[in-house]
PDB file of C-alpha atoms in Angstrom:
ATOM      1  CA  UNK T   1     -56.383 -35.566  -4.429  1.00 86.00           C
ATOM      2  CA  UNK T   2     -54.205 -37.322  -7.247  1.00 94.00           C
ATOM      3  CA  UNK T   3     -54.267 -41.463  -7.633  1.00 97.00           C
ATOM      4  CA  UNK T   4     -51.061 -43.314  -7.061  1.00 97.00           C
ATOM      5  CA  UNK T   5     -50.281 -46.590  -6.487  1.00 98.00           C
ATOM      6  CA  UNK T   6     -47.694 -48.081  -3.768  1.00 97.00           C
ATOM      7  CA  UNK T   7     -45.799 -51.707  -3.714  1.00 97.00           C
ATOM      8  CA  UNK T   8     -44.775 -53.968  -1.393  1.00 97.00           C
ATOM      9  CA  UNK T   9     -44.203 -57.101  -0.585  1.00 98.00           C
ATOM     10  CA  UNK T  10     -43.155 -59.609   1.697  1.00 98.00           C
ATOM     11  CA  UNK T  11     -41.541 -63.583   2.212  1.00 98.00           C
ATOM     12  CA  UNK T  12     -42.873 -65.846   4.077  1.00 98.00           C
ATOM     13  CA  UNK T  13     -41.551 -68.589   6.186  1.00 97.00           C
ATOM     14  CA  UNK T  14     -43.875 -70.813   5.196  1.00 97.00           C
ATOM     15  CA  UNK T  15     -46.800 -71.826   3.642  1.00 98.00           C
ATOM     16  CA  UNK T  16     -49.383 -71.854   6.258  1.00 98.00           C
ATOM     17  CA  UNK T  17     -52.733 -69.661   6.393  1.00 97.00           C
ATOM     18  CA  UNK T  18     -52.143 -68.468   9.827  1.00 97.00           C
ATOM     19  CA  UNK T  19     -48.262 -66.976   9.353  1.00 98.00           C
ATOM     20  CA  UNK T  20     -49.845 -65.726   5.673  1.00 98.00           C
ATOM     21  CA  UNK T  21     -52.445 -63.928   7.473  1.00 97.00           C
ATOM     22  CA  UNK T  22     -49.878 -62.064  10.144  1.00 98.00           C
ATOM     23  CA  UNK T  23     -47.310 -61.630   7.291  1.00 98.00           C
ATOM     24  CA  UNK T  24     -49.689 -59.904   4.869  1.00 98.00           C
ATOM     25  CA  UNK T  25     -51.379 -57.895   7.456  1.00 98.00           C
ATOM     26  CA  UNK T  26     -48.214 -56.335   9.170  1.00 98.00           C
ATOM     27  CA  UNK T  27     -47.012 -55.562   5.105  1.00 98.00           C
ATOM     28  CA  UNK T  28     -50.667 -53.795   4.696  1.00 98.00           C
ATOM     29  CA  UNK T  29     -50.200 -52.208   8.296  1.00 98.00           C
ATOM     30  CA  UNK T  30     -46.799 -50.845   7.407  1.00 98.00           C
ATOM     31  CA  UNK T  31     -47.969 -49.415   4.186  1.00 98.00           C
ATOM     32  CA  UNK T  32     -50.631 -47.307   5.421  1.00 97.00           C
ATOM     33  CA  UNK T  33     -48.700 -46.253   7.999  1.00 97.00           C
ATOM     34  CA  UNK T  34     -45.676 -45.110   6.037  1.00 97.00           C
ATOM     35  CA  UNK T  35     -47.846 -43.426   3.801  1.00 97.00           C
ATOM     36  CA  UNK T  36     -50.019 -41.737   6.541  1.00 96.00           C
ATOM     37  CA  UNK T  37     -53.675 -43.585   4.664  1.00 97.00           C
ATOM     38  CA  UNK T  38     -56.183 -45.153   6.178  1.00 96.00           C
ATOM     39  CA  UNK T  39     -58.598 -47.878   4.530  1.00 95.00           C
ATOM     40  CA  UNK T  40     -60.880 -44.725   3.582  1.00 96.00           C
ATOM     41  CA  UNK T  41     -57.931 -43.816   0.726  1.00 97.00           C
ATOM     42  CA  UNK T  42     -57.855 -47.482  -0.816  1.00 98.00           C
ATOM     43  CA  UNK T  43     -59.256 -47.564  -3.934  1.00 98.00           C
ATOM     44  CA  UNK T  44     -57.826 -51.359  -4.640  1.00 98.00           C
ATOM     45  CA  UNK T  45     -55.376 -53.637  -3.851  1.00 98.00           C
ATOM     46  CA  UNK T  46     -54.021 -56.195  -5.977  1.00 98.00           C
ATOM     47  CA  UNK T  47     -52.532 -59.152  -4.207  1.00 98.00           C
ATOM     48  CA  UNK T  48     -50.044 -61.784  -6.110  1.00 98.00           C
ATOM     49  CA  UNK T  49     -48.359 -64.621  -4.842  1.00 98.00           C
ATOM     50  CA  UNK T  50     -45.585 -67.240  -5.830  1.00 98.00           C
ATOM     51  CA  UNK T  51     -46.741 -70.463  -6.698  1.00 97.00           C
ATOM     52  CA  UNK T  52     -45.578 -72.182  -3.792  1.00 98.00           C
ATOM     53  CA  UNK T  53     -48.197 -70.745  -1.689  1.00 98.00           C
ATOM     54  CA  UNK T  54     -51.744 -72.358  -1.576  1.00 95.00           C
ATOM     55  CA  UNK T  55     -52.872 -72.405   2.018  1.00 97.00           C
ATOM     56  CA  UNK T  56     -55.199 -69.261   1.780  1.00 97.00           C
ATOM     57  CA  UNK T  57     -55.974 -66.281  -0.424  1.00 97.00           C
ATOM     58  CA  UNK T  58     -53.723 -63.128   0.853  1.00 97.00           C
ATOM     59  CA  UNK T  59     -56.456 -60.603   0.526  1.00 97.00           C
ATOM     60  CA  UNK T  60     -58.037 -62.724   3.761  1.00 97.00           C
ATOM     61  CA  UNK T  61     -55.564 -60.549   5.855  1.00 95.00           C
ATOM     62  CA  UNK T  62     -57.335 -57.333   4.962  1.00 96.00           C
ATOM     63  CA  UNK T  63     -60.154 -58.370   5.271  1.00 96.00           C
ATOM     64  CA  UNK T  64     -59.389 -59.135   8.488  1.00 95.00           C
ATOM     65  CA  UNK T  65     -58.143 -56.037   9.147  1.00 95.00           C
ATOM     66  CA  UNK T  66     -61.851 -54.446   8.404  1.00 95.00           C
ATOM     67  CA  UNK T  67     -60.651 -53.298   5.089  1.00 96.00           C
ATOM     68  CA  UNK T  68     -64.287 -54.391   3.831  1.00 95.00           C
ATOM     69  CA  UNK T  69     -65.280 -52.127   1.458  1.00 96.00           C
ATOM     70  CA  UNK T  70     -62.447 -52.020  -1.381  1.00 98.00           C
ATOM     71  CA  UNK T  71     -62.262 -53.832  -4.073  1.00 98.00           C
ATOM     72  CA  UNK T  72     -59.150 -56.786  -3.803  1.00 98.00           C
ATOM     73  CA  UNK T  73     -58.348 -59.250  -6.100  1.00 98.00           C
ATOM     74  CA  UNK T  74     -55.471 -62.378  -6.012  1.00 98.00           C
ATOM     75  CA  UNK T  75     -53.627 -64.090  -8.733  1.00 98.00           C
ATOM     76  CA  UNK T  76     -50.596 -65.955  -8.795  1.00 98.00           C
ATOM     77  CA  UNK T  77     -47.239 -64.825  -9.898  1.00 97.00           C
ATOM     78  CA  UNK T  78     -44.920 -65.782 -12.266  1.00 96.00           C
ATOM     79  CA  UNK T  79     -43.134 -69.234 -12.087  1.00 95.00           C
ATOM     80  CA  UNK T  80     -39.491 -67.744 -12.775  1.00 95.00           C
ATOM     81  CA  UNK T  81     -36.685 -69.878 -11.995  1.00 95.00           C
ATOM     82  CA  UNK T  82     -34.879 -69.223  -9.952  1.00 94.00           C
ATOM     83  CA  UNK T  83     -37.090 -66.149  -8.351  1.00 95.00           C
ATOM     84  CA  UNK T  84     -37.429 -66.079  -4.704  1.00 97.00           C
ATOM     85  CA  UNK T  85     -40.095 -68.417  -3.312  1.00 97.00           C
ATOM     86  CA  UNK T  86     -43.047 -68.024  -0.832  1.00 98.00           C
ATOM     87  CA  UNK T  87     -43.532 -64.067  -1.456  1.00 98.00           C
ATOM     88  CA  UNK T  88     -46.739 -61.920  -1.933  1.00 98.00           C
ATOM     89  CA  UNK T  89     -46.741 -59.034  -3.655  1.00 98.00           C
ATOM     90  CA  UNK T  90     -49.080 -56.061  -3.264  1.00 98.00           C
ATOM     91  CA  UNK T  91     -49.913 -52.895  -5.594  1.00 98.00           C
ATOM     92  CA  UNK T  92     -52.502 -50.678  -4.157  1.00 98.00           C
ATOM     93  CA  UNK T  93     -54.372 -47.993  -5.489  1.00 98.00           C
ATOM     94  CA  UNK T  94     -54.852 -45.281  -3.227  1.00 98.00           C
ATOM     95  CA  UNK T  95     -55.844 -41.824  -2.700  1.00 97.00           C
ATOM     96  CA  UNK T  96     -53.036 -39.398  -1.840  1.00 96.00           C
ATOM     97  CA  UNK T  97     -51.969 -35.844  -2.052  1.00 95.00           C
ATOM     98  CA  UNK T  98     -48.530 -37.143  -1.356  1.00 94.00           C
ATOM     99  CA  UNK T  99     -46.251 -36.376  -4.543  1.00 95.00           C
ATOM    100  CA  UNK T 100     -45.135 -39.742  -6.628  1.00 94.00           C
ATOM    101  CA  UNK T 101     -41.425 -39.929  -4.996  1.00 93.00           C
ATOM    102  CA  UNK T 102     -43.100 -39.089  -1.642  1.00 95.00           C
ATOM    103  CA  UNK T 103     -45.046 -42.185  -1.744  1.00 96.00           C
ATOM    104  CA  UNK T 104     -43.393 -45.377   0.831  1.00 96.00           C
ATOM    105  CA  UNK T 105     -42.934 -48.527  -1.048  1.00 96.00           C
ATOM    106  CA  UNK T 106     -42.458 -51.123   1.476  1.00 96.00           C
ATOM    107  CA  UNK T 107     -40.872 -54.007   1.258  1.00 96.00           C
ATOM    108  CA  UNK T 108     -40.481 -56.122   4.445  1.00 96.00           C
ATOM    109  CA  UNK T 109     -37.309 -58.765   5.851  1.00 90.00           C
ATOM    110  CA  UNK T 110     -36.042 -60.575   3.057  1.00 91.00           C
ATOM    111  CA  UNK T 111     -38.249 -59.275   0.418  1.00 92.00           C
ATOM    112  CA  UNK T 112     -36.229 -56.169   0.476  1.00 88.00           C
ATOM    113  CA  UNK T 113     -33.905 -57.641  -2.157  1.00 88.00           C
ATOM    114  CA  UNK T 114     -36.843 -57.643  -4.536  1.00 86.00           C
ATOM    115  CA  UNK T 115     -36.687 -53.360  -5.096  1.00 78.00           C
ATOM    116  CA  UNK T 116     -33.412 -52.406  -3.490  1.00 70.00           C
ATOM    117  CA  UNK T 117     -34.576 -48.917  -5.824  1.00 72.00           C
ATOM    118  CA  UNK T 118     -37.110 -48.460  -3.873  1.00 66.00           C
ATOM    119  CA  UNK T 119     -37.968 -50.481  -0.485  1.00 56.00           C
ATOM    120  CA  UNK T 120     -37.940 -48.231   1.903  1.00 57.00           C
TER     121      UNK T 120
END
């Protein structure tokens, strides 16, 4: 079983804790299912988020999901002007015998635009 690592991310509508939580869980949701894991291949997830958005921490939505047991972490992204507001950003670790180009990058609505290379 080989270590990769899979992106995604997603924009938000707005900064409240409740619409973070559903946004961030359906972006963790469609990443294990595209890539056929469950929270047993996690090893981490990294969670990053544009500095317009303070209502709650993003790793709250898998933790809610009953990923318990893997180590996540948040920090804040970049203040780039002109970069597109209200978006978190994931990079998980995982466990996969899925080949590197095999592996689903997903990028959901209008977060898309961020990896046109590789959203999926």
């Amino acid at each position: 079983m080989a270590v990769r690592a899979v992106r995604g991310a997603v924009q938000l509508e707005r900064d409240e804790a409740g619409h973070m939580d559903e946004q961030v869980a359906a972006l963790l949701t469609a990443v294990l299912e595209r890539n056929g894991l469950t929270s047993d291949d996690l090893i981490s997830i990294w969670f990053t988020a544009t500095p317009d958005l303070h209502s709650d921490f993003p790793a709250a939505a898998a933790r809610g999901l009953g990923i318990t047991d893997v180590p996540l972490i948040c920090a804040q992204e970049l203040d780039i002007e002109g970069a597109m507001p209200r978006v978190v950003r994931i990079l998980a670790h995982i466990e996969s015998d899925r080949p590197r180009a095999e592996i689903a990058h997903v990028y959901l609505g209008a977060a898309a635009a961020l990896r046109k290379d590789i959203a999926q």
